[in-house]
Short mmCIF file of C-alpha atoms and ligand atoms in Angstrom, two decimals:
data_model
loop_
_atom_site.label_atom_id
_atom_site.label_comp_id
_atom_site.label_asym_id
_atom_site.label_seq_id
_atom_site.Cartn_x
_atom_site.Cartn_y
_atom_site.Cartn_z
CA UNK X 1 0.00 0.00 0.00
CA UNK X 2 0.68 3.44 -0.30
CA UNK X 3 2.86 4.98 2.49
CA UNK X 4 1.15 8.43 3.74
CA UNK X 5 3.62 11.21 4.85
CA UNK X 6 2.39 13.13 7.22
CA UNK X 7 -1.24 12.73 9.39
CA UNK X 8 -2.80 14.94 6.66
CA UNK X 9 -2.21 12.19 4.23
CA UNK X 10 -2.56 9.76 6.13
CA UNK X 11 -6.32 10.76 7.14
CA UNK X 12 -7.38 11.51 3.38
CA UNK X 13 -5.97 8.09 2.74
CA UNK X 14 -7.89 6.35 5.55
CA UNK X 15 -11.45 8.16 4.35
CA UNK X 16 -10.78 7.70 0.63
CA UNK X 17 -9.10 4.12 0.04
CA UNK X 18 -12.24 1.46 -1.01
CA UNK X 19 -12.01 -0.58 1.62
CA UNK X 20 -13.83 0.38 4.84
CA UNK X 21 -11.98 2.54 7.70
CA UNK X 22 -12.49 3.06 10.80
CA UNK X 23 -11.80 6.01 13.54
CA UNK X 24 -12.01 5.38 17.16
CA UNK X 25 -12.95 8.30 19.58
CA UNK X 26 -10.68 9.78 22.23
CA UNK X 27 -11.25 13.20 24.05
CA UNK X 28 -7.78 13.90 25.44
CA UNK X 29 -4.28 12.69 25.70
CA UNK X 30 -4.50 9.44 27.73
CA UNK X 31 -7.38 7.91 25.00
CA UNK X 32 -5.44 9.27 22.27
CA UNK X 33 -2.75 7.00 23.28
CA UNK X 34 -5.34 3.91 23.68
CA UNK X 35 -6.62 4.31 20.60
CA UNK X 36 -3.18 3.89 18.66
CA UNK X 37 -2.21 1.08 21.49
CA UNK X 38 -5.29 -0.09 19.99
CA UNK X 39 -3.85 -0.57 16.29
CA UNK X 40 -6.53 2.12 15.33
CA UNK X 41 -5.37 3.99 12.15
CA UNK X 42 -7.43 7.28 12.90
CA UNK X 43 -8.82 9.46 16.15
CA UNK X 44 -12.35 10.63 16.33
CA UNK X 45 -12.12 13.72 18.11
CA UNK X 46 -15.93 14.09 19.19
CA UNK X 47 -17.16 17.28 20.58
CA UNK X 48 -19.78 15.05 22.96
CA UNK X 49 -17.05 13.47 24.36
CA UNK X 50 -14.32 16.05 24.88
CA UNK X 51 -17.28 18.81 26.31
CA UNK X 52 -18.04 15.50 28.63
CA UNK X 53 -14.85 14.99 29.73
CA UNK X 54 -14.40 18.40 30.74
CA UNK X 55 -18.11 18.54 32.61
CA UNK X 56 -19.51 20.36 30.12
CA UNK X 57 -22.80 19.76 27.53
CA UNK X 58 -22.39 19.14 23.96
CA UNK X 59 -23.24 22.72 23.26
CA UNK X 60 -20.85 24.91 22.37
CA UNK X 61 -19.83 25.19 25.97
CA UNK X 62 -16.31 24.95 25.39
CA UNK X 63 -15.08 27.62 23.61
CA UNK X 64 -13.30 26.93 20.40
CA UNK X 65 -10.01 27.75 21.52
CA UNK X 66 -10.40 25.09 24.48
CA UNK X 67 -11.15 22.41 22.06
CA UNK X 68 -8.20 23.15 20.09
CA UNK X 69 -5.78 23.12 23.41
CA UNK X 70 -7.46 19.56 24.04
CA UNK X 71 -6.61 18.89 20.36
CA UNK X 72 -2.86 20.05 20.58
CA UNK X 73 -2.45 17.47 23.52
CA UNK X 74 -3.97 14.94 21.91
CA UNK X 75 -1.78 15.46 18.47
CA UNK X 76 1.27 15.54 21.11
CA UNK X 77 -0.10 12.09 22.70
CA UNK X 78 -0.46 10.03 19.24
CA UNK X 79 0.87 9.95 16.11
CA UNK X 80 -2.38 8.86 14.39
CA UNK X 81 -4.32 11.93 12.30
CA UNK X 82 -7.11 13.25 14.13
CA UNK X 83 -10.22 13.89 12.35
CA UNK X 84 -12.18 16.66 14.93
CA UNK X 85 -15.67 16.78 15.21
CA UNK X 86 -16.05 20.51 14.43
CA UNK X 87 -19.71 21.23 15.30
CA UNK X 88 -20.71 23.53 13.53
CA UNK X 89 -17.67 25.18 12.39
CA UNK X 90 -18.35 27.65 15.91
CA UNK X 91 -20.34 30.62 13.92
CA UNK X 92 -20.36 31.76 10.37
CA UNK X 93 -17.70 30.83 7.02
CA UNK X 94 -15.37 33.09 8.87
CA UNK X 95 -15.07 31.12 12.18
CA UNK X 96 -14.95 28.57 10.03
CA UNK X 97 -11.61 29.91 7.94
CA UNK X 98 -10.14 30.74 11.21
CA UNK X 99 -10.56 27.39 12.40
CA UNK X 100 -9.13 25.55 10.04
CA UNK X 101 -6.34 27.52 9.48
CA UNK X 102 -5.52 27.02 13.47
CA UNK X 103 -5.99 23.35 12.91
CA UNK X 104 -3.77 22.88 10.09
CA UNK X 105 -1.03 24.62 12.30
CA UNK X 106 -1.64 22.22 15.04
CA UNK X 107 -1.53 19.20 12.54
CA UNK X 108 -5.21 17.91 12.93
CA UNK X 109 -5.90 16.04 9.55
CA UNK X 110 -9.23 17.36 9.29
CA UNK X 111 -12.58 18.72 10.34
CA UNK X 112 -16.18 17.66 9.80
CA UNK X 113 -18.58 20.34 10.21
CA UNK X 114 -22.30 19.84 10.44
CA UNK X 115 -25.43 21.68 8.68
CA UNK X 116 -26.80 23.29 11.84
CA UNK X 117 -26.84 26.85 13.78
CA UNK X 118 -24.36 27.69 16.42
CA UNK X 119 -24.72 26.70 19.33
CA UNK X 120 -25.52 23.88 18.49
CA UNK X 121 -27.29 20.46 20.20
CA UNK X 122 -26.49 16.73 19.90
CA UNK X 123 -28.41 14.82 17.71
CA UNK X 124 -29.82 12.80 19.89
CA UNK X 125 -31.64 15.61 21.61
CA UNK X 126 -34.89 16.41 21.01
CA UNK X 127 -36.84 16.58 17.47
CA UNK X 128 -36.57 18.81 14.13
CA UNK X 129 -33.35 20.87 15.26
CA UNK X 130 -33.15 23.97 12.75
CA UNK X 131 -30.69 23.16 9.95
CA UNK X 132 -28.26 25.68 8.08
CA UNK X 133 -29.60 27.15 5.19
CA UNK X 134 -27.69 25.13 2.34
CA UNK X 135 -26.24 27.98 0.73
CA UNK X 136 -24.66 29.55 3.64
CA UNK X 137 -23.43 26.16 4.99
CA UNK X 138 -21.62 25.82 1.40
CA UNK X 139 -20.22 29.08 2.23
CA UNK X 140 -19.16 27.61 5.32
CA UNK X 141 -17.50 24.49 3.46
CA UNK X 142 -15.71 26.66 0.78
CA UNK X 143 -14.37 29.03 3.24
CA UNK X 144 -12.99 26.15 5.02
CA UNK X 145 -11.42 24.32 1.86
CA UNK X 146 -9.72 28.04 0.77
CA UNK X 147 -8.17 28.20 4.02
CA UNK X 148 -6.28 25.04 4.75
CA UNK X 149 -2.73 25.45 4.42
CA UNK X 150 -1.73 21.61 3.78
CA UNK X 151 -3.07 20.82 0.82
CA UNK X 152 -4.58 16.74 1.77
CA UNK X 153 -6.21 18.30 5.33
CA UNK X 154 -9.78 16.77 4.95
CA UNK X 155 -13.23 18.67 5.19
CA UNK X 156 -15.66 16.48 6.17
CA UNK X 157 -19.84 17.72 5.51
CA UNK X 158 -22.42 16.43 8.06
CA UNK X 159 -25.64 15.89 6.94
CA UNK X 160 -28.52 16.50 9.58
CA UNK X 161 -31.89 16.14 7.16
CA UNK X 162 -32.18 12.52 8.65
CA UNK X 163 -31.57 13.76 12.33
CA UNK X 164 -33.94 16.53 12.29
CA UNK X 165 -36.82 14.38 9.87
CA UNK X 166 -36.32 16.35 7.11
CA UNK X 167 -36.27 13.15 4.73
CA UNK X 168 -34.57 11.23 1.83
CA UNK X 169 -35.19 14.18 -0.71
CA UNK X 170 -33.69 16.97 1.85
CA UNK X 171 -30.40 14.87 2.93
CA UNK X 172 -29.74 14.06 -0.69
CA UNK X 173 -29.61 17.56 -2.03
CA UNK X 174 -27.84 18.60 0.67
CA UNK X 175 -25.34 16.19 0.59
CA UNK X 176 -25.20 16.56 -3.48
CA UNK X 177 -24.72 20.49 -2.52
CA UNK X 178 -22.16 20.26 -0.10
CA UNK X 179 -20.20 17.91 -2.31
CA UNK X 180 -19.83 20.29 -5.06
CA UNK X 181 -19.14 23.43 -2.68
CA UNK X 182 -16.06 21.20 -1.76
CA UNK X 183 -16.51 18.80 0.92
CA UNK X 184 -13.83 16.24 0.78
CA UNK X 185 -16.91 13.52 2.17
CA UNK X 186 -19.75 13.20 3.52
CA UNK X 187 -21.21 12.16 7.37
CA UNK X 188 -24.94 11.08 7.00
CA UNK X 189 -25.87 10.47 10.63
CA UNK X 190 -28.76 8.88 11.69
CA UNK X 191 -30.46 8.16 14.98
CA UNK X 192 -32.71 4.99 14.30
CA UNK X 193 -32.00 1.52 15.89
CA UNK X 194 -32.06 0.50 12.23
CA UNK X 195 -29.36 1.21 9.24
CA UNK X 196 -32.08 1.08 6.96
CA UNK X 197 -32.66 4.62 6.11
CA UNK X 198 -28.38 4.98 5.77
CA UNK X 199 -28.38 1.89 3.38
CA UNK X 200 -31.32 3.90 0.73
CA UNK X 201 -28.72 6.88 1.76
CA UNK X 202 -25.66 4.99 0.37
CA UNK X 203 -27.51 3.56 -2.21
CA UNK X 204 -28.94 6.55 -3.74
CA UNK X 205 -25.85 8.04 -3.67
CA UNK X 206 -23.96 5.62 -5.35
CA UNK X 207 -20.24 6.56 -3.87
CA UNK X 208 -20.26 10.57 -5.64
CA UNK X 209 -18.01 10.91 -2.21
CA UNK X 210 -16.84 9.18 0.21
CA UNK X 211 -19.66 8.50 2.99
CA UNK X 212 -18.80 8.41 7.10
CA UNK X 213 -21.00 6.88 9.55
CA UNK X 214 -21.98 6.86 13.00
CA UNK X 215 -23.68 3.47 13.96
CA UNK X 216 -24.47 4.86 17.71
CA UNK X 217 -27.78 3.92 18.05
CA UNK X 218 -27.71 1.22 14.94
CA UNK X 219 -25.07 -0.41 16.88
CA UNK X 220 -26.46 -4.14 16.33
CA UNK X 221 -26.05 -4.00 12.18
CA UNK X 222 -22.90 -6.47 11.07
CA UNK X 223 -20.20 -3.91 10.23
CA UNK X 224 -19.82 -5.68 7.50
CA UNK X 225 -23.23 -4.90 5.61
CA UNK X 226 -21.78 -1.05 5.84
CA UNK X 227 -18.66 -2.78 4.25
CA UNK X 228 -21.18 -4.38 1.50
CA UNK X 229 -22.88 -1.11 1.40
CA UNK X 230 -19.30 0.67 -0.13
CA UNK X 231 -19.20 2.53 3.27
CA UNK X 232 -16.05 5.00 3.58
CA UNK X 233 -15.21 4.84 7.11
CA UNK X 234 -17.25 4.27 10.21
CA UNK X 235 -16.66 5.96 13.44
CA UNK X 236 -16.94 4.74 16.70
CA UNK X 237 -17.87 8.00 18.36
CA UNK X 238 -18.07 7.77 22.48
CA UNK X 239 -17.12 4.51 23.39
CA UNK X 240 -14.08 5.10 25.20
CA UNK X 241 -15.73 8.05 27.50
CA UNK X 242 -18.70 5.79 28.25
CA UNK X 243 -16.18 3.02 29.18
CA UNK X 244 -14.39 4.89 31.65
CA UNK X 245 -17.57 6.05 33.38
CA UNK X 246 -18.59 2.56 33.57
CA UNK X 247 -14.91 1.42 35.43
CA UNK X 248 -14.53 5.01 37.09
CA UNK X 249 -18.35 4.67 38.96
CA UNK X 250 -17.48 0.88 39.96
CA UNK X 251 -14.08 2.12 41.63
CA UNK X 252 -15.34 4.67 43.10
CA UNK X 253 -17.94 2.84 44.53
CA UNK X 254 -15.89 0.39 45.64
CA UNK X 255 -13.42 2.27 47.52
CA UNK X 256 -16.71 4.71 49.04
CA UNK X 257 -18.18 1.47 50.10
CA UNK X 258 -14.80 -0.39 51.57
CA UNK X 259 -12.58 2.20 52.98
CA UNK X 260 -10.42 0.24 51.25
CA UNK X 261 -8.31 -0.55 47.85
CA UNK X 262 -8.28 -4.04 48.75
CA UNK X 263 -11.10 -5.02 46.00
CA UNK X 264 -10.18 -2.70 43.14
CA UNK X 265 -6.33 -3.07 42.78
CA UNK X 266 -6.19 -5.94 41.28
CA UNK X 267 -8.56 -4.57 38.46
CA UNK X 268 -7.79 -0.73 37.78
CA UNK X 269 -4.12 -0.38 35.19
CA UNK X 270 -1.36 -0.04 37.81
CA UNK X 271 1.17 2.99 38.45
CA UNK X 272 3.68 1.33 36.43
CA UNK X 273 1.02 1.24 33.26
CA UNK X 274 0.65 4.84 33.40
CA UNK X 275 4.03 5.40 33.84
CA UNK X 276 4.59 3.27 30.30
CA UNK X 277 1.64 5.05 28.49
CA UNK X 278 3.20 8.77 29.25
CA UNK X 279 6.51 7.75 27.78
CA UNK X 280 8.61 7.62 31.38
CA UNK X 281 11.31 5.02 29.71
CA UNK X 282 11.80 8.00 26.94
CA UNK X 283 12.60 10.69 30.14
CA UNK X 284 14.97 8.27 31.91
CA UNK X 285 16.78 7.50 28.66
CA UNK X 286 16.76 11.54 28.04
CA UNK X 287 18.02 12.24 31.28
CA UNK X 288 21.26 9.99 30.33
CA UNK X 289 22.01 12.36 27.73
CA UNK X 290 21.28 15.69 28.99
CA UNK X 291 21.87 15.74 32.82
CA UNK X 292 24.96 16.06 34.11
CA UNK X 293 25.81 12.42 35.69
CA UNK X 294 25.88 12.39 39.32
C1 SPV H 301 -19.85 13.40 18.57
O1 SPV H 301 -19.23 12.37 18.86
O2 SPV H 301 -19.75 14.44 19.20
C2 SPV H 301 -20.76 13.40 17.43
C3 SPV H 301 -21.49 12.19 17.11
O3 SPV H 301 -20.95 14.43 16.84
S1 SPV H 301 -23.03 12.35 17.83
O4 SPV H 301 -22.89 12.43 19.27
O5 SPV H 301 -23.74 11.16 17.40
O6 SPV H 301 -23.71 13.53 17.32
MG1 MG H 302 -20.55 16.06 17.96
#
């Protein structure tokens, strides 16, 4: 295969080789380093997840400038591109340029901006969210494509129609819109327990750009019907976050309970595991070489 030379590459090659990709989420440096442990080839960096992790909602709470000092530490954590969920690009085509240009200096592969208002609310909240106008959301995508400064950094356009019952009809010609403002590919999210509405989506569409899922809620569908379906990539979008609530509520139960570490030690990562996933052996070795030896 074909070796990619930097993350930039690497993430265009990832979302537009034919065979099926996948990106795993992580919200800060720690999962960022899981997920390449992992053998994961790509980073979801999901706004749910990172406004989570720092207590927040999944509505523009963090400030754009906080999600890209989460970003630089995750970059600094992994070596795998990082494809950030973007929102909605944090205003108009001119947050949008900024943006991007920020994230290109920071090496993040690439953004994926979605077809709503800022701020903006998860999809899985409530019914018929407002949706961009399509014409100013192309703004928004060709504002974002004149402004990277690497030339394979990856703009990825979210499609909400389905999300907000708009329809078949609606997330088509939005999806055929965004595609010729410039949108490297193409989420089409969906929140039914069923792929069925994202297989007539993929089929309709017939590969004009690479389409990106998010199987949340149609978890139970064989990945490799999306694989059948000449899917692009699927990502994986919470599932380390919602892991370490699960471990971090029994441990903290435990210990609350016990008044003691007897029951949990033999189950949480020891000292010695963090110390290897932070990179200590690289310090030691460092010190060799630049402290004077005692
Ligand atoms: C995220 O991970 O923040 C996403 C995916 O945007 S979703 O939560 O399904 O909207
Ligand atoms: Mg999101």
């Amino acid at each position: 295969g074909q070796v990619a030379t930097t993350r930039f590459a690497a993430l265009r090659h990832e979302i537009t080789k034919p065979t099926l990709s996948f990106l795993m989420e992580a919200h800060d440096g720690i999962s960022a380093k899981i997920v390449e442990e992992a053998g994961f080839r790509g980073i979801w960096a999901s706004g749910l997840t990172i406004s989570a992790s720092l207590g927040l909602r999944d509505s523009n709470e963090a400030s754009w400038t906080q999600v890209l000092d989460v970003l630089e530490y995750m970059a600094d954590a992994s070596t795998l591109p990082i494809l950030v969920d973007g929102d909605t690009g944090h205003g108009n085509f001119n947050n949008v340029r900024r943006f991007v240009r920020k994230l290109c200096e920071r090496g993040i592969a690439g953004v994926c901006i979605e077809d709503k208002l800022f701020p903006k609310t998860n999809s899985f909240l409530g019914e018929a969210q407002p949706l961009a106008d399509i014409d100013e959301f192309c703004g928004r995508i060709k504002a974002g494509k004149d402004s990277q400064t690497d030339p394979d950094f990856t703009l990825v356009a979210r499609v909400e129609a389905l999300i907000s019952g708009r329809g078949m009809d609606e997330a088509i010609t939005r999806a055929e819109a965004y595609h010729r403002a410039g949108a490297d590919a193409i989420l089409i999210h969906s929140k039914k327990a069923s792929a069925d509405e994202i297989f007539r989506f993929a089929e309709i569409w017939a590969n004009r750009a690479p389409l990106i899922i998010v199987p949340t809620m149609y978890y139970a569908t064989p990945t490799d019907l999306f694989r059948q379906a000449g899917i692009s990539t699927i990502i994986w979008a919470n599932h380390l976050l919602r892991s370490s609530i699960t471990a971090m509520r029994q441990t903290a139960a435990a210990i609350q309970e016990d008044e003691s570490l007897m029951r949990v030690e033999g189950s949480v990562a020891t000292v010695k595991d963090i110390f290897q996933l932070v990179g200590n052996a690289e310090l030691e070795e460092a010190e060799r070489r630049y402290l004077p030896a005692p």
